[in-house]
């Protein structure tokens, strides 16, 4: 794909919810949901007109983890704004995205085996997903409750280390070997309930 090409959108949805998966909800049908020991888990399938694939989502104590795996049948643009203190981690295992963020002059070209970690208190922008390319993305969104529970703001100096303003030119980075190992562990994990919570919490802290 030519990274300089002009992006044409065939479909757009607006999102403003705090829960990651809400941006996809109009494209999904729920297949399972459960709650055990305070961890909420949902599994969805994409509706036939949108694409072929699944969306899995877990959340507890200010930690939101999703896995999107789909081949879209049409180009898709998700746009909106978000105004909660958040540390966001994304790992693009397969696929391609073009990310536009207000106040950043250049679009971010995000491709296979790349990741980013970014901290923000308010953000507005959009993400473009091309059709016919497999998308497999693990995304972790960490809200204030989890950040302060683990003293992440002090331990890692989030504002300085991961803020958009300070890191605009180096947000997107390739996977390292350790990151690949942790992602594989998360994707293959079969625990549930309290064991799932403890496992996900520990792996997220490792990724940070």
JSON list of C-alpha atoms in Angstrom, two decimals:
[
{"chain": "A", "resi": 1, "resn": "UNK", "atom": "CA", "xyz": [0.00, 0.00, 0.00]},
{"chain": "A", "resi": 2, "resn": "UNK", "atom": "CA", "xyz": [1.27, 3.46, -0.87]},
{"chain": "A", "resi": 3, "resn": "UNK", "atom": "CA", "xyz": [1.63, 5.27, 2.43]},
{"chain": "A", "resi": 4, "resn": "UNK", "atom": "CA", "xyz": [1.11, 8.62, 0.72]},
{"chain": "A", "resi": 5, "resn": "UNK", "atom": "CA", "xyz": [-2.18, 7.69, -0.91]},
{"chain": "A", "resi": 6, "resn": "UNK", "atom": "CA", "xyz": [-5.25, 9.68, -0.12]},
{"chain": "A", "resi": 7, "resn": "UNK", "atom": "CA", "xyz": [-7.57, 7.80, 2.23]},
{"chain": "A", "resi": 8, "resn": "UNK", "atom": "CA", "xyz": [-11.16, 7.39, 1.04]},
{"chain": "A", "resi": 9, "resn": "UNK", "atom": "CA", "xyz": [-13.73, 6.32, 3.61]},
{"chain": "A", "resi": 10, "resn": "UNK", "atom": "CA", "xyz": [-16.74, 4.24, 2.65]},
{"chain": "A", "resi": 11, "resn": "UNK", "atom": "CA", "xyz": [-18.15, 4.13, 6.16]},
{"chain": "A", "resi": 12, "resn": "UNK", "atom": "CA", "xyz": [-17.79, 6.14, 9.38]},
{"chain": "A", "resi": 13, "resn": "UNK", "atom": "CA", "xyz": [-19.09, 5.69, 12.92]},
{"chain": "A", "resi": 14, "resn": "UNK", "atom": "CA", "xyz": [-18.83, 8.09, 15.84]},
{"chain": "A", "resi": 15, "resn": "UNK", "atom": "CA", "xyz": [-17.60, 6.96, 19.25]},
{"chain": "A", "resi": 16, "resn": "UNK", "atom": "CA", "xyz": [-17.23, 8.67, 22.59]},
{"chain": "A", "resi": 17, "resn": "UNK", "atom": "CA", "xyz": [-17.58, 5.81, 25.10]},
{"chain": "A", "resi": 18, "resn": "UNK", "atom": "CA", "xyz": [-14.97, 4.97, 27.69]},
{"chain": "A", "resi": 19, "resn": "UNK", "atom": "CA", "xyz": [-15.08, 1.22, 27.08]},
{"chain": "A", "resi": 20, "resn": "UNK", "atom": "CA", "xyz": [-12.91, 0.18, 24.16]},
{"chain": "A", "resi": 21, "resn": "UNK", "atom": "CA", "xyz": [-15.30, -2.24, 22.53]},
{"chain": "A", "resi": 22, "resn": "UNK", "atom": "CA", "xyz": [-18.10, 0.34, 22.17]},
{"chain": "A", "resi": 23, "resn": "UNK", "atom": "CA", "xyz": [-16.42, 1.67, 19.04]},
{"chain": "A", "resi": 24, "resn": "UNK", "atom": "CA", "xyz": [-17.20, -1.63, 17.32]},
{"chain": "A", "resi": 25, "resn": "UNK", "atom": "CA", "xyz": [-20.61, -2.46, 18.84]},
{"chain": "A", "resi": 26, "resn": "UNK", "atom": "CA", "xyz": [-22.76, -1.55, 15.85]},
{"chain": "A", "resi": 27, "resn": "UNK", "atom": "CA", "xyz": [-20.69, -4.00, 13.79]},
{"chain": "A", "resi": 28, "resn": "UNK", "atom": "CA", "xyz": [-20.95, -6.93, 16.19]},
{"chain": "A", "resi": 29, "resn": "UNK", "atom": "CA", "xyz": [-23.33, -9.53, 17.57]},
{"chain": "A", "resi": 30, "resn": "UNK", "atom": "CA", "xyz": [-22.69, -10.91, 21.05]},
{"chain": "A", "resi": 31, "resn": "UNK", "atom": "CA", "xyz": [-22.11, -14.65, 21.38]},
{"chain": "A", "resi": 32, "resn": "UNK", "atom": "CA", "xyz": [-21.08, -15.01, 25.04]},
{"chain": "A", "resi": 33, "resn": "UNK", "atom": "CA", "xyz": [-20.81, -12.90, 28.18]},
{"chain": "A", "resi": 34, "resn": "UNK", "atom": "CA", "xyz": [-19.87, -13.75, 31.74]},
{"chain": "A", "resi": 35, "resn": "UNK", "atom": "CA", "xyz": [-18.69, -12.30, 35.05]},
{"chain": "A", "resi": 36, "resn": "UNK", "atom": "CA", "xyz": [-16.54, -14.18, 37.52]},
{"chain": "A", "resi": 37, "resn": "UNK", "atom": "CA", "xyz": [-14.61, -12.74, 40.48]},
{"chain": "A", "resi": 38, "resn": "UNK", "atom": "CA", "xyz": [-15.09, -9.22, 39.17]},
{"chain": "A", "resi": 39, "resn": "UNK", "atom": "CA", "xyz": [-13.75, -9.81, 35.65]},
{"chain": "A", "resi": 40, "resn": "UNK", "atom": "CA", "xyz": [-16.27, -9.21, 32.86]},
{"chain": "A", "resi": 41, "resn": "UNK", "atom": "CA", "xyz": [-15.71, -11.09, 29.60]},
{"chain": "A", "resi": 42, "resn": "UNK", "atom": "CA", "xyz": [-17.55, -10.74, 26.29]},
{"chain": "A", "resi": 43, "resn": "UNK", "atom": "CA", "xyz": [-17.19, -12.50, 22.94]},
{"chain": "A", "resi": 44, "resn": "UNK", "atom": "CA", "xyz": [-18.65, -11.14, 19.70]},
{"chain": "A", "resi": 45, "resn": "UNK", "atom": "CA", "xyz": [-18.78, -12.05, 16.04]},
{"chain": "A", "resi": 46, "resn": "UNK", "atom": "CA", "xyz": [-18.77, -9.43, 13.28]},
{"chain": "A", "resi": 47, "resn": "UNK", "atom": "CA", "xyz": [-22.04, -9.13, 11.36]},
{"chain": "A", "resi": 48, "resn": "UNK", "atom": "CA", "xyz": [-21.86, -10.60, 7.88]},
{"chain": "A", "resi": 49, "resn": "UNK", "atom": "CA", "xyz": [-22.10, -7.31, 6.00]},
{"chain": "A", "resi": 50, "resn": "UNK", "atom": "CA", "xyz": [-19.11, -5.85, 7.87]},
{"chain": "A", "resi": 51, "resn": "UNK", "atom": "CA", "xyz": [-16.59, -8.68, 7.86]},
{"chain": "A", "resi": 52, "resn": "UNK", "atom": "CA", "xyz": [-15.61, -12.13, 9.03]},
{"chain": "A", "resi": 53, "resn": "UNK", "atom": "CA", "xyz": [-14.05, -12.44, 12.46]},
{"chain": "A", "resi": 54, "resn": "UNK", "atom": "CA", "xyz": [-14.40, -12.04, 16.20]},
{"chain": "A", "resi": 55, "resn": "UNK", "atom": "CA", "xyz": [-13.92, -9.55, 19.01]},
{"chain": "A", "resi": 56, "resn": "UNK", "atom": "CA", "xyz": [-13.06, -10.58, 22.58]},
{"chain": "A", "resi": 57, "resn": "UNK", "atom": "CA", "xyz": [-13.14, -8.18, 25.49]},
{"chain": "A", "resi": 58, "resn": "UNK", "atom": "CA", "xyz": [-12.24, -8.34, 29.22]},
{"chain": "A", "resi": 59, "resn": "UNK", "atom": "CA", "xyz": [-12.39, -5.61, 31.84]},
{"chain": "A", "resi": 60, "resn": "UNK", "atom": "CA", "xyz": [-11.91, -5.15, 35.60]},
{"chain": "A", "resi": 61, "resn": "UNK", "atom": "CA", "xyz": [-10.64, -2.45, 37.98]},
{"chain": "A", "resi": 62, "resn": "UNK", "atom": "CA", "xyz": [-9.94, 0.14, 35.29]},
{"chain": "A", "resi": 63, "resn": "UNK", "atom": "CA", "xyz": [-8.20, -2.32, 32.96]},
{"chain": "A", "resi": 64, "resn": "UNK", "atom": "CA", "xyz": [-9.72, -2.96, 29.51]},
{"chain": "A", "resi": 65, "resn": "UNK", "atom": "CA", "xyz": [-8.27, -5.61, 27.19]},
{"chain": "A", "resi": 66, "resn": "UNK", "atom": "CA", "xyz": [-9.56, -6.44, 23.72]},
{"chain": "A", "resi": 67, "resn": "UNK", "atom": "CA", "xyz": [-8.56, -8.70, 20.84]},
{"chain": "A", "resi": 68, "resn": "UNK", "atom": "CA", "xyz": [-9.97, -7.81, 17.43]},
{"chain": "A", "resi": 69, "resn": "UNK", "atom": "CA", "xyz": [-9.47, -10.36, 14.66]},
{"chain": "A", "resi": 70, "resn": "UNK", "atom": "CA", "xyz": [-11.32, -9.68, 11.39]},
{"chain": "A", "resi": 71, "resn": "UNK", "atom": "CA", "xyz": [-11.17, -9.33, 7.62]},
{"chain": "A", "resi": 72, "resn": "UNK", "atom": "CA", "xyz": [-13.36, -6.33, 6.74]},
{"chain": "A", "resi": 73, "resn": "UNK", "atom": "CA", "xyz": [-15.54, -6.30, 3.64]},
{"chain": "A", "resi": 74, "resn": "UNK", "atom": "CA", "xyz": [-15.40, -2.52, 3.33]},
{"chain": "A", "resi": 75, "resn": "UNK", "atom": "CA", "xyz": [-13.07, 0.28, 4.37]},
{"chain": "A", "resi": 76, "resn": "UNK", "atom": "CA", "xyz": [-13.88, 1.54, 7.85]},
{"chain": "A", "resi": 77, "resn": "UNK", "atom": "CA", "xyz": [-13.15, 4.79, 9.66]},
{"chain": "A", "resi": 78, "resn": "UNK", "atom": "CA", "xyz": [-13.68, 5.07, 13.43]},
{"chain": "A", "resi": 79, "resn": "UNK", "atom": "CA", "xyz": [-13.59, 8.63, 14.72]},
{"chain": "A", "resi": 80, "resn": "UNK", "atom": "CA", "xyz": [-14.30, 10.32, 18.02]},
{"chain": "A", "resi": 81, "resn": "UNK", "atom": "CA", "xyz": [-12.89, 11.82, 21.19]},
{"chain": "A", "resi": 82, "resn": "UNK", "atom": "CA", "xyz": [-11.89, 10.60, 24.62]},
{"chain": "A", "resi": 83, "resn": "UNK", "atom": "CA", "xyz": [-11.40, 12.64, 27.79]},
{"chain": "A", "resi": 84, "resn": "UNK", "atom": "CA", "xyz": [-10.36, 10.24, 30.55]},
{"chain": "A", "resi": 85, "resn": "UNK", "atom": "CA", "xyz": [-6.88, 9.84, 31.97]},
{"chain": "A", "resi": 86, "resn": "UNK", "atom": "CA", "xyz": [-5.65, 6.78, 30.09]},
{"chain": "A", "resi": 87, "resn": "UNK", "atom": "CA", "xyz": [-2.56, 4.77, 29.26]},
{"chain": "A", "resi": 88, "resn": "UNK", "atom": "CA", "xyz": [-3.18, 2.93, 25.98]},
{"chain": "A", "resi": 89, "resn": "UNK", "atom": "CA", "xyz": [-1.11, 0.02, 24.65]},
{"chain": "A", "resi": 90, "resn": "UNK", "atom": "CA", "xyz": [-1.70, -1.42, 21.20]},
{"chain": "A", "resi": 91, "resn": "UNK", "atom": "CA", "xyz": [-0.04, -4.40, 19.51]},
{"chain": "A", "resi": 92, "resn": "UNK", "atom": "CA", "xyz": [-0.81, -4.83, 15.82]},
{"chain": "A", "resi": 93, "resn": "UNK", "atom": "CA", "xyz": [-0.09, -8.50, 15.21]},
{"chain": "A", "resi": 94, "resn": "UNK", "atom": "CA", "xyz": [-1.44, -8.37, 11.64]},
{"chain": "A", "resi": 95, "resn": "UNK", "atom": "CA", "xyz": [-2.94, -5.63, 9.49]},
{"chain": "A", "resi": 96, "resn": "UNK", "atom": "CA", "xyz": [-2.62, -1.96, 8.75]},
{"chain": "A", "resi": 97, "resn": "UNK", "atom": "CA", "xyz": [-4.11, 1.23, 10.16]},
{"chain": "A", "resi": 98, "resn": "UNK", "atom": "CA", "xyz": [-3.81, 4.93, 9.45]},
{"chain": "A", "resi": 99, "resn": "UNK", "atom": "CA", "xyz": [-4.20, 6.96, 12.64]},
{"chain": "A", "resi": 100, "resn": "UNK", "atom": "CA", "xyz": [-5.01, 10.68, 12.61]},
{"chain": "A", "resi": 101, "resn": "UNK", "atom": "CA", "xyz": [-4.80, 12.63, 15.87]},
{"chain": "A", "resi": 102, "resn": "UNK", "atom": "CA", "xyz": [-5.80, 16.26, 16.32]},
{"chain": "A", "resi": 103, "resn": "UNK", "atom": "CA", "xyz": [-2.79, 18.52, 16.98]},
{"chain": "A", "resi": 104, "resn": "UNK", "atom": "CA", "xyz": [-0.42, 16.07, 15.27]},
{"chain": "A", "resi": 105, "resn": "UNK", "atom": "CA", "xyz": [0.44, 17.24, 11.78]},
{"chain": "A", "resi": 106, "resn": "UNK", "atom": "CA", "xyz": [1.30, 13.82, 10.34]},
{"chain": "A", "resi": 107, "resn": "UNK", "atom": "CA", "xyz": [-0.79, 10.67, 10.11]},
{"chain": "A", "resi": 108, "resn": "UNK", "atom": "CA", "xyz": [0.64, 7.59, 11.81]},
{"chain": "A", "resi": 109, "resn": "UNK", "atom": "CA", "xyz": [1.07, 4.59, 9.53]},
{"chain": "A", "resi": 110, "resn": "UNK", "atom": "CA", "xyz": [0.67, 1.55, 11.76]},
{"chain": "A", "resi": 111, "resn": "UNK", "atom": "CA", "xyz": [1.58, -1.89, 10.34]},
{"chain": "A", "resi": 112, "resn": "UNK", "atom": "CA", "xyz": [2.24, -5.59, 11.09]},
{"chain": "A", "resi": 113, "resn": "UNK", "atom": "CA", "xyz": [4.30, -6.36, 14.18]},
{"chain": "A", "resi": 114, "resn": "UNK", "atom": "CA", "xyz": [4.28, -2.78, 15.47]},
{"chain": "A", "resi": 115, "resn": "UNK", "atom": "CA", "xyz": [3.11, -1.39, 18.79]},
{"chain": "A", "resi": 116, "resn": "UNK", "atom": "CA", "xyz": [2.61, 1.84, 20.69]},
{"chain": "A", "resi": 117, "resn": "UNK", "atom": "CA", "xyz": [2.19, 3.01, 24.27]},
{"chain": "A", "resi": 118, "resn": "UNK", "atom": "CA", "xyz": [0.68, 6.45, 24.76]},
{"chain": "A", "resi": 119, "resn": "UNK", "atom": "CA", "xyz": [-0.61, 8.38, 27.78]},
{"chain": "A", "resi": 120, "resn": "UNK", "atom": "CA", "xyz": [-3.31, 11.05, 27.45]},
{"chain": "A", "resi": 121, "resn": "UNK", "atom": "CA", "xyz": [-5.96, 12.88, 29.42]},
{"chain": "A", "resi": 122, "resn": "UNK", "atom": "CA", "xyz": [-7.86, 14.09, 26.35]},
{"chain": "A", "resi": 123, "resn": "UNK", "atom": "CA", "xyz": [-7.61, 13.01, 22.72]},
{"chain": "A", "resi": 124, "resn": "UNK", "atom": "CA", "xyz": [-9.55, 13.37, 19.47]},
{"chain": "A", "resi": 125, "resn": "UNK", "atom": "CA", "xyz": [-8.92, 11.67, 16.15]},
{"chain": "A", "resi": 126, "resn": "UNK", "atom": "CA", "xyz": [-9.71, 8.76, 13.87]},
{"chain": "A", "resi": 127, "resn": "UNK", "atom": "CA", "xyz": [-8.43, 5.36, 12.75]},
{"chain": "A", "resi": 128, "resn": "UNK", "atom": "CA", "xyz": [-8.76, 4.06, 9.18]},
{"chain": "A", "resi": 129, "resn": "UNK", "atom": "CA", "xyz": [-8.95, 0.30, 8.54]},
{"chain": "A", "resi": 130, "resn": "UNK", "atom": "CA", "xyz": [-8.63, -0.96, 4.92]},
{"chain": "A", "resi": 131, "resn": "UNK", "atom": "CA", "xyz": [-10.89, -3.71, 3.63]},
{"chain": "A", "resi": 132, "resn": "UNK", "atom": "CA", "xyz": [-9.74, -7.21, 2.62]},
{"chain": "A", "resi": 133, "resn": "UNK", "atom": "CA", "xyz": [-6.68, -7.18, 4.90]},
{"chain": "A", "resi": 134, "resn": "UNK", "atom": "CA", "xyz": [-6.65, -9.35, 8.00]},
{"chain": "A", "resi": 135, "resn": "UNK", "atom": "CA", "xyz": [-6.67, -7.26, 11.17]},
{"chain": "A", "resi": 136, "resn": "UNK", "atom": "CA", "xyz": [-5.44, -8.79, 14.42]},
{"chain": "A", "resi": 137, "resn": "UNK", "atom": "CA", "xyz": [-4.87, -6.28, 17.20]},
{"chain": "A", "resi": 138, "resn": "UNK", "atom": "CA", "xyz": [-4.46, -6.64, 20.95]},
{"chain": "A", "resi": 139, "resn": "UNK", "atom": "CA", "xyz": [-5.36, -3.38, 22.66]},
{"chain": "A", "resi": 140, "resn": "UNK", "atom": "CA", "xyz": [-5.06, -2.52, 26.36]},
{"chain": "A", "resi": 141, "resn": "UNK", "atom": "CA", "xyz": [-6.56, 0.62, 27.82]},
{"chain": "A", "resi": 142, "resn": "UNK", "atom": "CA", "xyz": [-5.67, 1.46, 31.42]},
{"chain": "A", "resi": 143, "resn": "UNK", "atom": "CA", "xyz": [-7.76, 4.00, 33.30]},
{"chain": "A", "resi": 144, "resn": "UNK", "atom": "CA", "xyz": [-7.05, 6.06, 36.38]},
{"chain": "A", "resi": 145, "resn": "UNK", "atom": "CA", "xyz": [-8.12, 3.38, 38.93]},
{"chain": "A", "resi": 146, "resn": "UNK", "atom": "CA", "xyz": [-5.53, 0.89, 37.70]},
{"chain": "A", "resi": 147, "resn": "UNK", "atom": "CA", "xyz": [-2.86, 3.56, 37.16]},
{"chain": "A", "resi": 148, "resn": "UNK", "atom": "CA", "xyz": [-3.05, 4.82, 40.74]},
{"chain": "A", "resi": 149, "resn": "UNK", "atom": "CA", "xyz": [-3.58, 1.40, 42.31]},
{"chain": "A", "resi": 150, "resn": "UNK", "atom": "CA", "xyz": [-0.17, 0.34, 40.99]},
{"chain": "A", "resi": 151, "resn": "UNK", "atom": "CA", "xyz": [1.46, 3.80, 41.35]},
{"chain": "A", "resi": 152, "resn": "UNK", "atom": "CA", "xyz": [2.27, 3.80, 37.64]},
{"chain": "A", "resi": 153, "resn": "UNK", "atom": "CA", "xyz": [2.24, 7.60, 37.38]},
{"chain": "A", "resi": 154, "resn": "UNK", "atom": "CA", "xyz": [5.16, 7.79, 39.86]},
{"chain": "A", "resi": 155, "resn": "UNK", "atom": "CA", "xyz": [7.01, 4.61, 38.98]},
{"chain": "A", "resi": 156, "resn": "UNK", "atom": "CA", "xyz": [7.13, 5.28, 35.23]},
{"chain": "A", "resi": 157, "resn": "UNK", "atom": "CA", "xyz": [6.63, 9.07, 34.98]},
{"chain": "A", "resi": 158, "resn": "UNK", "atom": "CA", "xyz": [3.85, 8.46, 32.45]},
{"chain": "A", "resi": 159, "resn": "UNK", "atom": "CA", "xyz": [3.40, 12.05, 31.38]},
{"chain": "A", "resi": 160, "resn": "UNK", "atom": "CA", "xyz": [7.03, 12.43, 30.40]},
{"chain": "A", "resi": 161, "resn": "UNK", "atom": "CA", "xyz": [7.68, 8.96, 29.04]},
{"chain": "A", "resi": 162, "resn": "UNK", "atom": "CA", "xyz": [4.50, 8.24, 27.07]},
{"chain": "A", "resi": 163, "resn": "UNK", "atom": "CA", "xyz": [2.73, 11.54, 26.37]},
{"chain": "A", "resi": 164, "resn": "UNK", "atom": "CA", "xyz": [1.75, 12.25, 22.76]},
{"chain": "A", "resi": 165, "resn": "UNK", "atom": "CA", "xyz": [3.38, 15.66, 22.80]},
{"chain": "A", "resi": 166, "resn": "UNK", "atom": "CA", "xyz": [6.75, 14.38, 23.99]},
{"chain": "A", "resi": 167, "resn": "UNK", "atom": "CA", "xyz": [6.83, 11.28, 21.79]},
{"chain": "A", "resi": 168, "resn": "UNK", "atom": "CA", "xyz": [5.03, 12.25, 18.59]},
{"chain": "A", "resi": 169, "resn": "UNK", "atom": "CA", "xyz": [7.93, 11.18, 16.34]},
{"chain": "A", "resi": 170, "resn": "UNK", "atom": "CA", "xyz": [8.56, 7.82, 18.00]},
{"chain": "A", "resi": 171, "resn": "UNK", "atom": "CA", "xyz": [5.15, 6.55, 19.11]},
{"chain": "A", "resi": 172, "resn": "UNK", "atom": "CA", "xyz": [5.10, 3.50, 16.84]},
{"chain": "A", "resi": 173, "resn": "UNK", "atom": "CA", "xyz": [7.78, 0.90, 17.53]},
{"chain": "A", "resi": 174, "resn": "UNK", "atom": "CA", "xyz": [8.44, -2.66, 16.23]},
{"chain": "A", "resi": 175, "resn": "UNK", "atom": "CA", "xyz": [7.83, -5.62, 18.55]},
{"chain": "A", "resi": 176, "resn": "UNK", "atom": "CA", "xyz": [10.77, -6.88, 20.54]},
{"chain": "A", "resi": 177, "resn": "UNK", "atom": "CA", "xyz": [11.23, -10.57, 21.35]},
{"chain": "A", "resi": 178, "resn": "UNK", "atom": "CA", "xyz": [10.03, -10.18, 24.93]},
{"chain": "A", "resi": 179, "resn": "UNK", "atom": "CA", "xyz": [6.87, -8.36, 23.80]},
{"chain": "A", "resi": 180, "resn": "UNK", "atom": "CA", "xyz": [6.08, -11.16, 21.34]},
{"chain": "A", "resi": 181, "resn": "UNK", "atom": "CA", "xyz": [6.45, -13.73, 24.12]},
{"chain": "A", "resi": 182, "resn": "UNK", "atom": "CA", "xyz": [4.07, -11.87, 26.46]},
{"chain": "A", "resi": 183, "resn": "UNK", "atom": "CA", "xyz": [1.48, -11.36, 23.70]},
{"chain": "A", "resi": 184, "resn": "UNK", "atom": "CA", "xyz": [1.59, -15.08, 22.88]},
{"chain": "A", "resi": 185, "resn": "UNK", "atom": "CA", "xyz": [1.03, -15.90, 26.56]},
{"chain": "A", "resi": 186, "resn": "UNK", "atom": "CA", "xyz": [-1.98, -13.55, 26.75]},
{"chain": "A", "resi": 187, "resn": "UNK", "atom": "CA", "xyz": [-3.55, -14.90, 23.55]},
{"chain": "A", "resi": 188, "resn": "UNK", "atom": "CA", "xyz": [-3.15, -18.56, 24.54]},
{"chain": "A", "resi": 189, "resn": "UNK", "atom": "CA", "xyz": [-4.26, -18.20, 28.18]},
{"chain": "A", "resi": 190, "resn": "UNK", "atom": "CA", "xyz": [-7.29, -20.29, 29.19]},
{"chain": "A", "resi": 191, "resn": "UNK", "atom": "CA", "xyz": [-7.74, -19.15, 32.80]},
{"chain": "A", "resi": 192, "resn": "UNK", "atom": "CA", "xyz": [-10.90, -17.51, 34.10]},
{"chain": "A", "resi": 193, "resn": "UNK", "atom": "CA", "xyz": [-12.09, -15.75, 37.21]},
{"chain": "A", "resi": 194, "resn": "UNK", "atom": "CA", "xyz": [-9.54, -14.66, 39.80]},
{"chain": "A", "resi": 195, "resn": "UNK", "atom": "CA", "xyz": [-6.67, -16.50, 38.10]},
{"chain": "A", "resi": 196, "resn": "UNK", "atom": "CA", "xyz": [-7.46, -14.67, 34.85]},
{"chain": "A", "resi": 197, "resn": "UNK", "atom": "CA", "xyz": [-7.44, -11.32, 36.65]},
{"chain": "A", "resi": 198, "resn": "UNK", "atom": "CA", "xyz": [-4.12, -11.95, 38.33]},
{"chain": "A", "resi": 199, "resn": "UNK", "atom": "CA", "xyz": [-2.58, -13.26, 35.10]},
{"chain": "A", "resi": 200, "resn": "UNK", "atom": "CA", "xyz": [-3.73, -10.31, 32.95]},
{"chain": "A", "resi": 201, "resn": "UNK", "atom": "CA", "xyz": [-2.72, -7.78, 35.59]},
{"chain": "A", "resi": 202, "resn": "UNK", "atom": "CA", "xyz": [0.80, -9.22, 35.81]},
{"chain": "A", "resi": 203, "resn": "UNK", "atom": "CA", "xyz": [1.24, -9.38, 32.01]},
{"chain": "A", "resi": 204, "resn": "UNK", "atom": "CA", "xyz": [0.06, -5.81, 31.51]},
{"chain": "A", "resi": 205, "resn": "UNK", "atom": "CA", "xyz": [2.58, -4.59, 34.10]},
{"chain": "A", "resi": 206, "resn": "UNK", "atom": "CA", "xyz": [5.29, -6.55, 32.26]},
{"chain": "A", "resi": 207, "resn": "UNK", "atom": "CA", "xyz": [4.38, -4.88, 28.97]},
{"chain": "A", "resi": 208, "resn": "UNK", "atom": "CA", "xyz": [4.61, -1.43, 30.53]}
]
